[in-house]
XYZ file of C-alpha atoms in Angstrom:
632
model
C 0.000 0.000 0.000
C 1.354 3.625 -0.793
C 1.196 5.935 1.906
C 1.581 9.749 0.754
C 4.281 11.372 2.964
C 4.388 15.035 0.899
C 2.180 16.606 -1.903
C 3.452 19.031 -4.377
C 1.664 22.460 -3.834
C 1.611 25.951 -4.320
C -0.362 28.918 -2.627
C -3.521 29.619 -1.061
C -2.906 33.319 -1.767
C -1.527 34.480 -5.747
C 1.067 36.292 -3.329
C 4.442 37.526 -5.173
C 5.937 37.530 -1.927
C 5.642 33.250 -0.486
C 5.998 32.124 -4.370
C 9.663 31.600 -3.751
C 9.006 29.195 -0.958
C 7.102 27.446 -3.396
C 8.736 27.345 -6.593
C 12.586 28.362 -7.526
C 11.889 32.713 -8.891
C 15.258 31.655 -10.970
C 13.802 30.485 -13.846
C 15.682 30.809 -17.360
C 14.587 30.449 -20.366
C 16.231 27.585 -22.527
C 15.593 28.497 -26.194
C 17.925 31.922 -25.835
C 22.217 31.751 -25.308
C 21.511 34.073 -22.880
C 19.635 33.465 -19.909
C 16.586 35.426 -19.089
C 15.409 36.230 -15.668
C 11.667 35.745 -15.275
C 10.081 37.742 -12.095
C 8.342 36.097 -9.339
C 4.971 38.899 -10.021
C 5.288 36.934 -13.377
C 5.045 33.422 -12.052
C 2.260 34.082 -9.702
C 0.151 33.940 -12.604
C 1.428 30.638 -13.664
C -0.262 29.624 -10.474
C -3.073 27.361 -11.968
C -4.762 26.072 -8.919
C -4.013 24.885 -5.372
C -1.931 21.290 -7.037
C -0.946 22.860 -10.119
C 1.347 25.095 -11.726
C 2.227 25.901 -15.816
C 5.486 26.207 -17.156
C 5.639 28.268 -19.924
C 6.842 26.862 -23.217
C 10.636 27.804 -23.364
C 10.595 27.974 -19.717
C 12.123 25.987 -17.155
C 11.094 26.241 -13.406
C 12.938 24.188 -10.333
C 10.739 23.381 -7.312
C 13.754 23.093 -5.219
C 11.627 24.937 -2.765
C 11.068 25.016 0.488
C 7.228 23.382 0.147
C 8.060 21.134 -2.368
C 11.779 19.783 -2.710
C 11.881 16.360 -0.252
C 14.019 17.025 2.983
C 15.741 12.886 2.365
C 17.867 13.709 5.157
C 15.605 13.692 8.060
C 13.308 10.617 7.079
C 16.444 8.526 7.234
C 17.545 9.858 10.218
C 14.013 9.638 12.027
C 12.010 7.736 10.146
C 11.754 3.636 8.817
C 11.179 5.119 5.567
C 13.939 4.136 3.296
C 12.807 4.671 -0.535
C 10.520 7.251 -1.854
C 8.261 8.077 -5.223
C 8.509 10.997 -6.432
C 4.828 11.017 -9.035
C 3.911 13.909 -11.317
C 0.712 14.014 -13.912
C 1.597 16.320 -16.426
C 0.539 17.604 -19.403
C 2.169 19.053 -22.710
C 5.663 18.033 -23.992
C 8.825 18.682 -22.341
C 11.202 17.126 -19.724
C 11.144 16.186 -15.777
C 14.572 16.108 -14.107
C 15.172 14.769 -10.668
C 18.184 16.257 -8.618
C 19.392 15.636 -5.225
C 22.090 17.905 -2.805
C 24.852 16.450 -0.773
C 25.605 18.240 2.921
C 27.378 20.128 1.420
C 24.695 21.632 -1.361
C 26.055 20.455 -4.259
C 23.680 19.358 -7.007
C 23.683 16.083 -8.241
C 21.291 14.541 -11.479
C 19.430 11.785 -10.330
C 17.206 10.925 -13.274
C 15.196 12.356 -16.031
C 11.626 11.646 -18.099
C 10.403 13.415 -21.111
C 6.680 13.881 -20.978
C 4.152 14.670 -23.702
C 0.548 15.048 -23.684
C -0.887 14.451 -20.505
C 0.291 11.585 -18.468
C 1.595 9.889 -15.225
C 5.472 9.816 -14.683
C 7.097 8.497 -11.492
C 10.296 8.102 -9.801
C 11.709 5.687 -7.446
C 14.520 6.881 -5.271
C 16.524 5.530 -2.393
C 16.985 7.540 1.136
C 19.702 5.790 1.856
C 22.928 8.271 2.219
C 21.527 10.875 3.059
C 23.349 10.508 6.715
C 24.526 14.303 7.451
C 22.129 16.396 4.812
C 20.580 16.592 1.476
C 17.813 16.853 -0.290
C 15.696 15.615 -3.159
C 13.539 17.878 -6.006
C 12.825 17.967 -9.010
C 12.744 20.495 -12.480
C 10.466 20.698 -15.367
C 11.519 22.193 -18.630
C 9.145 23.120 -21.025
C 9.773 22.320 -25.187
C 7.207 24.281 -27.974
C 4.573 24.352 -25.741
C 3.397 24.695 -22.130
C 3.696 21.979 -19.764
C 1.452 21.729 -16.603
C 2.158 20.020 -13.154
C -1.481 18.752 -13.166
C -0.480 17.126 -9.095
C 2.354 15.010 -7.446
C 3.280 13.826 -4.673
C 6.265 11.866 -2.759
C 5.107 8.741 -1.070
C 6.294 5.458 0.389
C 5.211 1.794 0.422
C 6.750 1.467 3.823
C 4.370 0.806 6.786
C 3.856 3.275 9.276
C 5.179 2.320 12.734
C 1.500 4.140 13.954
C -1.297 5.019 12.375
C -3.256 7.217 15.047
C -4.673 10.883 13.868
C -3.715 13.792 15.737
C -5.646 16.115 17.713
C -4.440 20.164 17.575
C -4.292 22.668 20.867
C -4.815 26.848 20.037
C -4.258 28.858 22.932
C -5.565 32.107 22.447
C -6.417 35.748 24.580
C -7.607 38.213 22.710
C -6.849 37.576 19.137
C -10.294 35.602 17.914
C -9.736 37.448 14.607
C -6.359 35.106 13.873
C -8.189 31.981 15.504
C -11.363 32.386 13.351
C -8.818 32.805 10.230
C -7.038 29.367 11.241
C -10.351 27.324 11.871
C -11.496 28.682 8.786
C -8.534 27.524 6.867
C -8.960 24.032 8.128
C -12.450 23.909 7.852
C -11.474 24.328 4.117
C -8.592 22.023 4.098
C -10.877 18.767 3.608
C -7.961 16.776 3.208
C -6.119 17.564 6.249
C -9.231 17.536 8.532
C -9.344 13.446 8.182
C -6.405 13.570 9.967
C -7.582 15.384 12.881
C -9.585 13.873 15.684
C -10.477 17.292 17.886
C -9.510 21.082 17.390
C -9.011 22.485 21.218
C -9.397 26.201 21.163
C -8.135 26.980 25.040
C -9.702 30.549 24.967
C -7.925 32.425 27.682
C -8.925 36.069 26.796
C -12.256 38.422 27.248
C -12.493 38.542 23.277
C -13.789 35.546 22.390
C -13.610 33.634 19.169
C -17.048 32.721 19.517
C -18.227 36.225 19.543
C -16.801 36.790 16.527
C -19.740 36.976 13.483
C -18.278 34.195 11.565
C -17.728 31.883 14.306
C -21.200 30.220 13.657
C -20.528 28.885 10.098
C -17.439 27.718 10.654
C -18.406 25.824 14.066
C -21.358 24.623 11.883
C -19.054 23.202 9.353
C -16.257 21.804 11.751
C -18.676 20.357 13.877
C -18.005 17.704 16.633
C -14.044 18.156 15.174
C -14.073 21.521 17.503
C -13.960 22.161 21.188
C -14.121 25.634 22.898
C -12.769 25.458 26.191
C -13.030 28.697 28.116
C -10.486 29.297 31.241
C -8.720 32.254 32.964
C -5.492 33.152 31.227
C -2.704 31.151 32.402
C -0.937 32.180 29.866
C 1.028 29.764 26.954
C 1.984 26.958 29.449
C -2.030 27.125 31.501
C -3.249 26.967 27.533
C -0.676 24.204 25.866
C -1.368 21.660 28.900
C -5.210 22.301 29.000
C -4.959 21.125 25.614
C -2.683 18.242 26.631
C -5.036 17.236 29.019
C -8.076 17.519 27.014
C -6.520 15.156 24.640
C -5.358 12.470 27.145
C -8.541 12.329 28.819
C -10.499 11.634 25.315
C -8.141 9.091 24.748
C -8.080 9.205 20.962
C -5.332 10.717 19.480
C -2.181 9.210 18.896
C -0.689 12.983 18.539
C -1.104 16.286 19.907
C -0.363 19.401 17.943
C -0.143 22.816 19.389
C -0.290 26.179 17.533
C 0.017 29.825 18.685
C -3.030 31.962 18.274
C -0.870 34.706 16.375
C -0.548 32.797 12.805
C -1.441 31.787 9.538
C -1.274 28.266 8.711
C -0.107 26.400 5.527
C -2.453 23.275 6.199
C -0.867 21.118 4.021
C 2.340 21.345 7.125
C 0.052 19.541 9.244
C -0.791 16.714 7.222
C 3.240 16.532 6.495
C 3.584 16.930 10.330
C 1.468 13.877 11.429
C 2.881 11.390 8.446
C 6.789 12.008 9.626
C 5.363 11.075 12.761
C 3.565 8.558 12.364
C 7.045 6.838 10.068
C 8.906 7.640 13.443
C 11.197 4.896 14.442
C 10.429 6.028 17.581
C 8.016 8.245 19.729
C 9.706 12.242 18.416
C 8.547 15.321 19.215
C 7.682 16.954 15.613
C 8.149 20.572 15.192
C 7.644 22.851 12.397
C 9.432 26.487 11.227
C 8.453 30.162 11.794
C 7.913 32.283 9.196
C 7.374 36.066 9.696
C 3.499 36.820 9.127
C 4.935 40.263 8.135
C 7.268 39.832 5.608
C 6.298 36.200 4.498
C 9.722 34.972 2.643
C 11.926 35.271 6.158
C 12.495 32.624 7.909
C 12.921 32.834 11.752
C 15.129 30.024 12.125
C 16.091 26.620 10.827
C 16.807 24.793 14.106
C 17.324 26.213 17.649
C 19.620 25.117 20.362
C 20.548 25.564 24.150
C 24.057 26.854 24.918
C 24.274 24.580 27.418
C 27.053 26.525 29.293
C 25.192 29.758 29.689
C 22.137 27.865 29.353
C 20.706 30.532 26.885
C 18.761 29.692 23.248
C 20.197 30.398 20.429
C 20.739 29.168 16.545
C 23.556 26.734 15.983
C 24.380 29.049 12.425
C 24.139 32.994 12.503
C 23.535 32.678 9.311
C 20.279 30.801 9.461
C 18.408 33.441 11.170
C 15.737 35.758 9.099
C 16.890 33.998 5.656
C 14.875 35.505 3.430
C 13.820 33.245 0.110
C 13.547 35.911 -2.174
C 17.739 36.624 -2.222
C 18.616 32.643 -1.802
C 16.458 29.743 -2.067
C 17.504 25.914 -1.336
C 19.780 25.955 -4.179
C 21.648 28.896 -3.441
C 22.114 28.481 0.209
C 24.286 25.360 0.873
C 23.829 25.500 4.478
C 20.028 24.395 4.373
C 21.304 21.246 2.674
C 22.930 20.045 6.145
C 21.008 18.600 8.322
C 20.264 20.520 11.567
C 18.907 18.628 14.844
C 17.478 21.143 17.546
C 17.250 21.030 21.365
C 13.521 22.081 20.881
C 11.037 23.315 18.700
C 9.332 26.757 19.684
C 5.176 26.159 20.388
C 4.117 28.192 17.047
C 3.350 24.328 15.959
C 4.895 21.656 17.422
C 3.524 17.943 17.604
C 3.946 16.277 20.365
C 2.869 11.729 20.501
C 0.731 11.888 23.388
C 2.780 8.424 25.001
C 5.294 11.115 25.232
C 2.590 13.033 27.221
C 1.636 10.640 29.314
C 5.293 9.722 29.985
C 6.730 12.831 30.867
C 4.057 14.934 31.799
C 2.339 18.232 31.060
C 3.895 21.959 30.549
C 5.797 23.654 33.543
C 3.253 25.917 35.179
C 5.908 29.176 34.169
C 3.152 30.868 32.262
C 5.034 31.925 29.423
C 8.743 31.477 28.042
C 11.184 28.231 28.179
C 7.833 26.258 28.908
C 8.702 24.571 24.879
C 12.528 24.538 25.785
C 12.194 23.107 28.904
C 10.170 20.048 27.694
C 11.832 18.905 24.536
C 15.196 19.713 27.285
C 12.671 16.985 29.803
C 11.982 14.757 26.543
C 15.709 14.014 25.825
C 16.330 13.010 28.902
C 13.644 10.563 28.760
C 15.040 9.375 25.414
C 12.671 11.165 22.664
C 14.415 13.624 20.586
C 12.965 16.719 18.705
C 13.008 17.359 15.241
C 12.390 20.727 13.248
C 10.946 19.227 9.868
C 11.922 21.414 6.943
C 8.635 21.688 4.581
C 6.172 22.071 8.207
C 6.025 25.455 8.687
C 3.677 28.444 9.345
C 3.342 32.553 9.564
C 3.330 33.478 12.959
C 3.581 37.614 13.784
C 7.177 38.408 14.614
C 8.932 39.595 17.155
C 10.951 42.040 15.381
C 9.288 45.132 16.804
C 9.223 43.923 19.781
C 11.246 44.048 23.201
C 9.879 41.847 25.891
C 12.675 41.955 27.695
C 12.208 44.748 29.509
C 8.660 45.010 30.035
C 6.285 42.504 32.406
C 8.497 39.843 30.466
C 11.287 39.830 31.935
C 10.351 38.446 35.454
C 9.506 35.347 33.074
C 12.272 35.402 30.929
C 14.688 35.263 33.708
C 12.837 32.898 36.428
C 12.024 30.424 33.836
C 15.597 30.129 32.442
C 16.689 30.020 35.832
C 13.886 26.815 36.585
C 15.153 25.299 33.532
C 18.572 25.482 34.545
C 18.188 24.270 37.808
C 15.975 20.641 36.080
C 18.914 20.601 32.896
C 22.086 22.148 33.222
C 25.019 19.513 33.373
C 26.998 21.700 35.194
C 28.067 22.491 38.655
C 26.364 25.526 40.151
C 24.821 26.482 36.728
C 27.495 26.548 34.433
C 27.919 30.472 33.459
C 24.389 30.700 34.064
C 24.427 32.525 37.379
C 27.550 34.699 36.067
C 25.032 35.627 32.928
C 22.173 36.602 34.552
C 24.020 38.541 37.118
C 25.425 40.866 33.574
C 21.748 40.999 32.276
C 20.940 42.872 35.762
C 24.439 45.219 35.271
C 23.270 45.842 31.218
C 19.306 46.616 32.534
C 20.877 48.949 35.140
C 23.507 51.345 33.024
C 20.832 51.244 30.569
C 18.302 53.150 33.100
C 16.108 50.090 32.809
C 14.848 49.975 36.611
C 11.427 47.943 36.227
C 12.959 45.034 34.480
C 15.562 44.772 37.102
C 13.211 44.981 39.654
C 10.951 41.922 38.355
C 14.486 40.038 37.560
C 14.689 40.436 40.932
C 11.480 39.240 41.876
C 11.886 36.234 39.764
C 14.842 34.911 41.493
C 12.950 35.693 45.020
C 10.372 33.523 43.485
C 12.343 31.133 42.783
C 14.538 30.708 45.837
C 10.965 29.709 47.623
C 10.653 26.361 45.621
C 8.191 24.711 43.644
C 5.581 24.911 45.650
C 5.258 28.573 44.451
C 4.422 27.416 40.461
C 1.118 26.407 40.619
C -0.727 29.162 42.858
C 0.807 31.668 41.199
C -0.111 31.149 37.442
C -3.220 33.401 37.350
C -1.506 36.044 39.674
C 1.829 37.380 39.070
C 0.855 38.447 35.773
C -1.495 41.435 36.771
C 0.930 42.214 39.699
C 3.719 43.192 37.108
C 1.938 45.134 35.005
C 0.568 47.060 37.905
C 4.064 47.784 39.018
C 5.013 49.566 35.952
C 2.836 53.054 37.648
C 6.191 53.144 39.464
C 9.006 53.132 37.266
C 8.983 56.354 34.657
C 10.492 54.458 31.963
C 7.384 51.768 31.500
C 5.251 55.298 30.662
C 4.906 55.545 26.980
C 4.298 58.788 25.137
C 2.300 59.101 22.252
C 1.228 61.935 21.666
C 3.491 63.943 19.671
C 2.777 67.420 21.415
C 3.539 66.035 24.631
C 7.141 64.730 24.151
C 9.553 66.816 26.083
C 11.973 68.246 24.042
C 15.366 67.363 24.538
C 18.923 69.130 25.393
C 20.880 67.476 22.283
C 18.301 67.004 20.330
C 17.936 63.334 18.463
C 21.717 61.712 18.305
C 21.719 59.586 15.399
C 24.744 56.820 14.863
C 25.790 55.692 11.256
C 25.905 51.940 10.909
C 29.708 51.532 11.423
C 29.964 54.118 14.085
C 30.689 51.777 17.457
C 30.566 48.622 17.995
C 29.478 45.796 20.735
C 32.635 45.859 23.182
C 33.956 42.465 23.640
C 37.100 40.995 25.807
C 39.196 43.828 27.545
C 37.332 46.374 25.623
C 34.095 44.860 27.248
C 35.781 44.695 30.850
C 37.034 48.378 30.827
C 33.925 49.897 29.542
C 31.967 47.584 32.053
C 34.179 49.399 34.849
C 33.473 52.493 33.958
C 29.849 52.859 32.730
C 29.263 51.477 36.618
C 31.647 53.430 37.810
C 29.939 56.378 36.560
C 26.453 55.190 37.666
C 27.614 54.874 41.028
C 29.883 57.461 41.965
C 28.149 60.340 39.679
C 25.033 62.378 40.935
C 22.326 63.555 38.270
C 22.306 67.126 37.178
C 19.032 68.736 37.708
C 18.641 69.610 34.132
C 19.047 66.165 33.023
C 16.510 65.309 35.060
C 13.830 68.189 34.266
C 14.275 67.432 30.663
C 15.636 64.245 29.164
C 19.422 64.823 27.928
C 19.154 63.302 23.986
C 16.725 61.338 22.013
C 17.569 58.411 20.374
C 16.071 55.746 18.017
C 15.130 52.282 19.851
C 18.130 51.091 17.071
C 20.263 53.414 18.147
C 19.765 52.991 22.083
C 22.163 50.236 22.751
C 23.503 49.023 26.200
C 26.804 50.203 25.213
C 25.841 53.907 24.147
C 23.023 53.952 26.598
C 24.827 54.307 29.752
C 26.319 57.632 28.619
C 23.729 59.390 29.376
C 22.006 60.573 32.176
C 18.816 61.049 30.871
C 17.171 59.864 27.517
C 13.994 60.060 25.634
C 13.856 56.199 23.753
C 11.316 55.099 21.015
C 9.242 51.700 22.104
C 10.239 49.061 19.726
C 6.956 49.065 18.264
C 7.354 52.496 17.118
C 4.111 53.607 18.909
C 5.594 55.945 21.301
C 8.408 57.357 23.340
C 9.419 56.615 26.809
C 12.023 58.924 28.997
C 14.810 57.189 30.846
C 16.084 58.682 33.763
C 19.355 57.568 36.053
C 18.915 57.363 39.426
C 22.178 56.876 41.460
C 20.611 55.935 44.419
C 18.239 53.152 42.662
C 21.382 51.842 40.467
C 22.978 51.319 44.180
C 20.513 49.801 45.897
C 19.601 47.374 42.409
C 23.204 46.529 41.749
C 23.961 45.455 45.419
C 20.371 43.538 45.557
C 21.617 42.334 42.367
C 24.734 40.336 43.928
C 23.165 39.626 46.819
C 20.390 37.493 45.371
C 22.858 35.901 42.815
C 24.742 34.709 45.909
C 22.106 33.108 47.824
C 20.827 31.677 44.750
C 24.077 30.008 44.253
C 25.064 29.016 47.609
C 21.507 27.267 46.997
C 21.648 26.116 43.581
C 22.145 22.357 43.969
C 19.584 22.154 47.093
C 16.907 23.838 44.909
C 18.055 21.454 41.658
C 17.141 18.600 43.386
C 14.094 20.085 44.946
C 12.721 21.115 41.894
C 13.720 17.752 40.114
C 12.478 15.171 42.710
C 9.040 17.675 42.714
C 8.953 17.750 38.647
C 6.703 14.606 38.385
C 4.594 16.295 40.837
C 3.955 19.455 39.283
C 3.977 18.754 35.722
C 0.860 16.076 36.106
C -2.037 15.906 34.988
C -3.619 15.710 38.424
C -1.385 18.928 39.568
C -2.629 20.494 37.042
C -6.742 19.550 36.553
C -6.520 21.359 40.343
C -5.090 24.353 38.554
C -7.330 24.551 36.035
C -10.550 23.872 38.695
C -9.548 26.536 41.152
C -10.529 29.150 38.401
C-alpha cells in the first residue's frame, strides 16, 4: 500500500511575496544563449490552482523549494522510511529532471523523463545516504509548448510504525480574529481535517472567538471536530497543557499538535507533520518552522539550540536566522542542505505523541517562556528527541518590533531560564548561568532600565521559595507586574506627539559603522566604567527636568546607553516614546540587591536542583494540574 508522505503544492494566496518558498523565482529560459530572468509577479500567474502550476513553453522552473523539494535527510535519520516516489501528472511536452544535494549543497542529477501530452510519470529513489544532509527535487523544462504540473506527490510503500490521527491545541487571549482565520482555513482544508480527531481552542482572553460573526458557520461546518474550552489566562503553558489534558482524557489521538493563536497556517504542514510522525522509528517530538506573518519569505530560524554553558537559546548558524527566500532559495544556500537537529522546537506548531505526554508529563506551570525549551530539554532526557521538519512550517507575527525583555516579560524570561537550569544544566552551580544573569541585571541597570531589574529580581525571590510557588501563582503574578510599571517612569509611553519633552541634544543619530558591541578587555574596561559612573556620579538637575538626547530604539544600545544621564527612547513598536532617567541611588541599591540574590541563589543552587527535580513529576501532572485549572 502507498502511503503519501508530501504533496506538491503551491499557494492559497496568488502572493508575489511566499511564491519563492514554493517554486525556484530563478527560472531561465532555454531556447535563448543568454539566460533570461523571469520575475516572481510573473510566475504568480502561472499559479493554476491549489496542485498545479504551468510552465511556460521555453521555460524551465525548479521546485527546489522550500514546500516542495523532499528534505531525504531527516526521514532517514528519524524515520523507517527508506525509498521514496517521487509522481507527477503532467501535461504538454517537455522534460522532468530529478536532482538531489549532498551536505554540502552540491547538485547532483538523479534521473530524467520526457513527458508529452498528458500523463503519469514516477520516480523511485533511495533515502539511503543521506546521513549528514541533502535533499531531493525535481525540475520541469518546457519544449514548444506549455507543460502543466497537473499534481504530485512523494510517497512510500513502507508501513507506518502508527497510524493514530492527531488532535491540535490553540491557545488564544484576545486575538479571535487570527483563531477564526485558522479554523477557517482548516475547515477548508478537507484533506487535512481526516487527519484530525479534535480542534481544542483553550480561549484564555475576554475577546472571544465565539463572539466573533463568523464563528457560527465555521463551528457549523467543523462540527463535533471543535472544542471551545473557556479558562482564565494562564498564559502559553495554563493553555498548551489544557490542551494536553483535554486530549489524554479523550483518549483518541495518537498525537497532539499545538499552535500559537498569532498565525497563519499552511495546512498542508500539518498533514506533512502527522505522516513524519507517524514513520517515526520512535516516539519524536515533531516541530515545524516560523515564518514572519509580516514579511512572508523570512524565515525565523532553521533549528534552535541551548548553549548549554550559559544555558541561553540560540541558533547553531548565525547565518540561518531571518533567511529571506527571495535573495537565496535551497539551491543557493548550501547550508540548508545540512542537516540541523534542535534542542527544541518553539510552540508556534509543534507535535507532540501523546505516550510522550503521558510519559513525561504536562507543561511547567511558568506561564510563558522556556515552557517549549524546557520540555523537549525533559523529553531528551527521557530518550525522545525533537526534530524541526523542513517543509512544516507556518506565519506566525514576529517579534521584530518587539522588546519583551524589559517590560512585564522579563520576570519570566529570567525565572524560567533560571527553573530550567536548575531541572537541565550539566553543570556544577549552573554553568555560566548565574555569572550571565548577574550581567543581564548590570546591562538593565547602566541602561536606566529599573522595572525590568526589579521583576528580575522578583523572579529569582520567586524562585529561591521552591516549587511549591508554580502552581498558585499562574493566574496572579501576571497582573501584579503590570501594575508595578505606575512606578518606574520608563514603562510610561508617550504618544502623543505634542507632549514629548523636548530634549537638550536634540535626536543623536549613529551611522551603521559608528561603534561597535565591546567584547574581551574592551568589554571589561567599559563595564568598569559605565558602573563606575552610575555609582559614583550624581544627576544634574537639568538632566533630570528634561531628558538629555533622544535616540532611536536602534540606536539605544547598552553600550551607548549608559552615557547618558537622561534619555527620551522610542518603544520598539514604534508607537511611542518613553524617557529614561538615572537614578544613582536606585542603580545602588539594584546593583547590590543584584549580587546579593545571585549569591544566595548560588550558595543554593544544587539544594533547589534537586528540589525542583524530585518535585517535577509532581507538578507537571495531569492531576497537579486539573486542580489548577478547577480553582478558576
Amino acid at each position: 500500500m502507498s502511503h503519501i508522505l508530501q504533496n506538491v503544492l503551491f499557494p492559497l494566496e496568488r502572493d508575489p511575496d511566499i511564491l519563492p518558498l514554493y517554486a525556484d523565482p530563478e527560472t531561465w529560459t532555454v531556447i535563448r544563449r543568454e539566460p533570461v530572468q523571469v520575475s516572481s509577479e510573473a510566475h504568480v500567474n502561472d499559479i493554476v490552482s491549489r496542485t498545479s502550476y504551468r510552465v511556460r513553453r521555453g521555460q524551465r522552473v525548479s521546485f527546489a523549494s522550500y514546500f516542495n523539494a523532499f528534505p531525504a535527510a531527516y526521514w532517514q535519520r528519524w524515520t523507517v522510511v527508506d525509498t521514496v516516489r517521487l509522481t507527477l501528472n503532467t501535461s504538454g511536452e517537455g522534460n522532468v529532471i530529478v536532482y538531489r544535494s549532498t551536505a554540502q549543497g552540491v547538485q547532483q542529477r538523479i534521473d530524467s523523463a520526457a513527458v508529452k501530452g498528458s500523463q503519469e510519470v514516477s520516480f523511485d529513489l533511495p533515502i539511503t545516504a543521506f546521513g549528514d544532509g541533502g535533499w531531493y527535487w525535481f525540475d520541469v523544462v518546457a519544449g514548444d509548448e506549455d507543460v502543466r504540473v497537473e499534481g504530485g506527490n512523494w510517497s512510500t510503500d513502507v508501513t507506518p510504525v502508527v497510524t493514530g490521527k492527531t488532535s491540535l491545541g490553540i491557545t488564544t487571549f484576545n486575538k479571535p480574529d487570527y483563531c477564526v482565520e485558522t479554523l477557517a482555513t482548516l475547515a477548508a482544508a478537507a484533506d487535512v481535517l481526516t487527519e484530525i480527531d479534535t480542534i481544542y481552542v483553550i480561549d484564555q482572553g475576554n475577546l472571544k472567538v465565539a463572539d466573533r460573526p463568523e464563528f457560527a458557520e465555521i463551528s457549523k461546518s467543523l462540527g463535533d471536530t471543535l472544542q471551545i474550552v473557556d479558562q482564565p489566562n494562564l498564559g502559553g503553558s495554563g493553555g498548551f497543557s489544557r490542551a494536553m489534558s483535554e486530549t489524554l482524557d479523550a483518549g483518541r489521538s495518537e498525537f497532539l499538535l499545538l499552535l500559537d493563536d498569532d498565525v497563519q497556517i499552511e495546512p498542508q504542514s500539518i498533514f506533512r507533520s502527522v505522516q513524519f510522525s507517524r514513520f517515526c522509528r520512535t516516539p519524536t517530538i515533531v516541530g515545524s518552522h516560523m515564518f514572519d506573518l509580516m514579511d512572508k519569505p523570512i524565515l525565523h530560524a532553521f533549528s534552535e539550540t541551548i548553549d548549554m554553558p550559559y544555558f541561553f537559546w540560540r541558533s547553531p548558524l548565525p547565518e540561518q536566522m531571518r533567511h529571506d527566500f527571495r535573495r537565496a532559495n535551497l539551491r543557493q544556500t548550501p547550508w540548508m542542505h545540512q542537516r540541523l537537529d534542535p534542542d527544541y522546537n518553539g510552540w508556534w506548531m509543534c507535535m507532540i505523541p501523546t505516550s510522550v505526554i503521558r510519559d513525561i508529563g504536562l507543561s511547567l506551570p511558568v506561564f510563558i517562556k522556556w515552557d517549549d525549551a524546557e520540555y523537549a530539554l525533559r523529553a531528551r532526557e527521557h530518550g525522545v528527541g525533537t526534530v524541526s521538519l523542513p517543509g512544516s512550517a507556518l506565519w506566525h507575527v514576529s517579534w521584530v518590533d518587539k522588546d519583551d525583555s524589559q517590560d512585564w516579560q522579563a520576570y519570566f524570561h529570567a525565572r524560567n531560564r533560571l527553573l530550567a537550569g536548575l531541572l537541565h544544566s550539566p553543570f556544577p552551580k549552573s554553568g555560566k548561568l548565574l555569572s550571565n544573569s548577574g550581567r543581564i541585571d548590570l546591562k538593565h541597570l547602566l541602561t536606566m532600565q529599573y522595572y525590568a531589574t526589579t521583576l528580575r529580581h522578583r523572579a529569582i525571590r520567586d524562585l529561591l521559595k521552591g516549587p511549591a510557588h508554580l502552581h498558585p501563582t499562574m493566574a496572579s503574578t501576571m497582573p501584579e507586574l503590570r501594575a508595578a510599571t505606575k512606578d518606574f517612569v520608563e514603562t510610561q509611553i508617550i504618544s502623543d506627539p505634542e507632549k514629548l519633552p523636548k530634549t537638550w541634544e536634540g535626536k543623536r543619530l549613529f551611522p551603521a559603522r559608528f561603534d561597535s558591541e565591546p567584547r574581551g578587555a574592551r568589554l571589561a574596561a567599559f563595564t568598569a566604567k559605565a558602573a563606575a559612573r552610575h555609582w559614583r556620579q550624581s544627576v544634574p538637575q537639568g538632566n533630570i527636568d528634561r531628558p538629555q538626547v533622544e535616540l532611536a530604539k536602534a540606536d539605544a544600545t547598552w553600550w551607548r546607553v549608559p552615557a547618558y544621564d537622561s534619555a527620551l527612547i522610542s518603544t520598539a513598536d514604534g508607537r511611542g516614546k518613553s524617557v529614561y532617567r538615572r537614578d544613582r541611588a536606585t542603580f545602588r541599591r539594584l546593583l547590590r540587591e543584584s549580587r546579593a540574590l545571585h549569591r544566595e541563589l548560588e550558595d543554593n543552587w544544587d539544594r533547589l536542583a534537586r528540589e525542583y527535580k524530585d518535585a517535577l513529576p509532581e507538578y507537571t501532572s495531569q492531576e497537579a494540574w486539573r486542580k489548577t485549572f478547577g480553582d478558576f
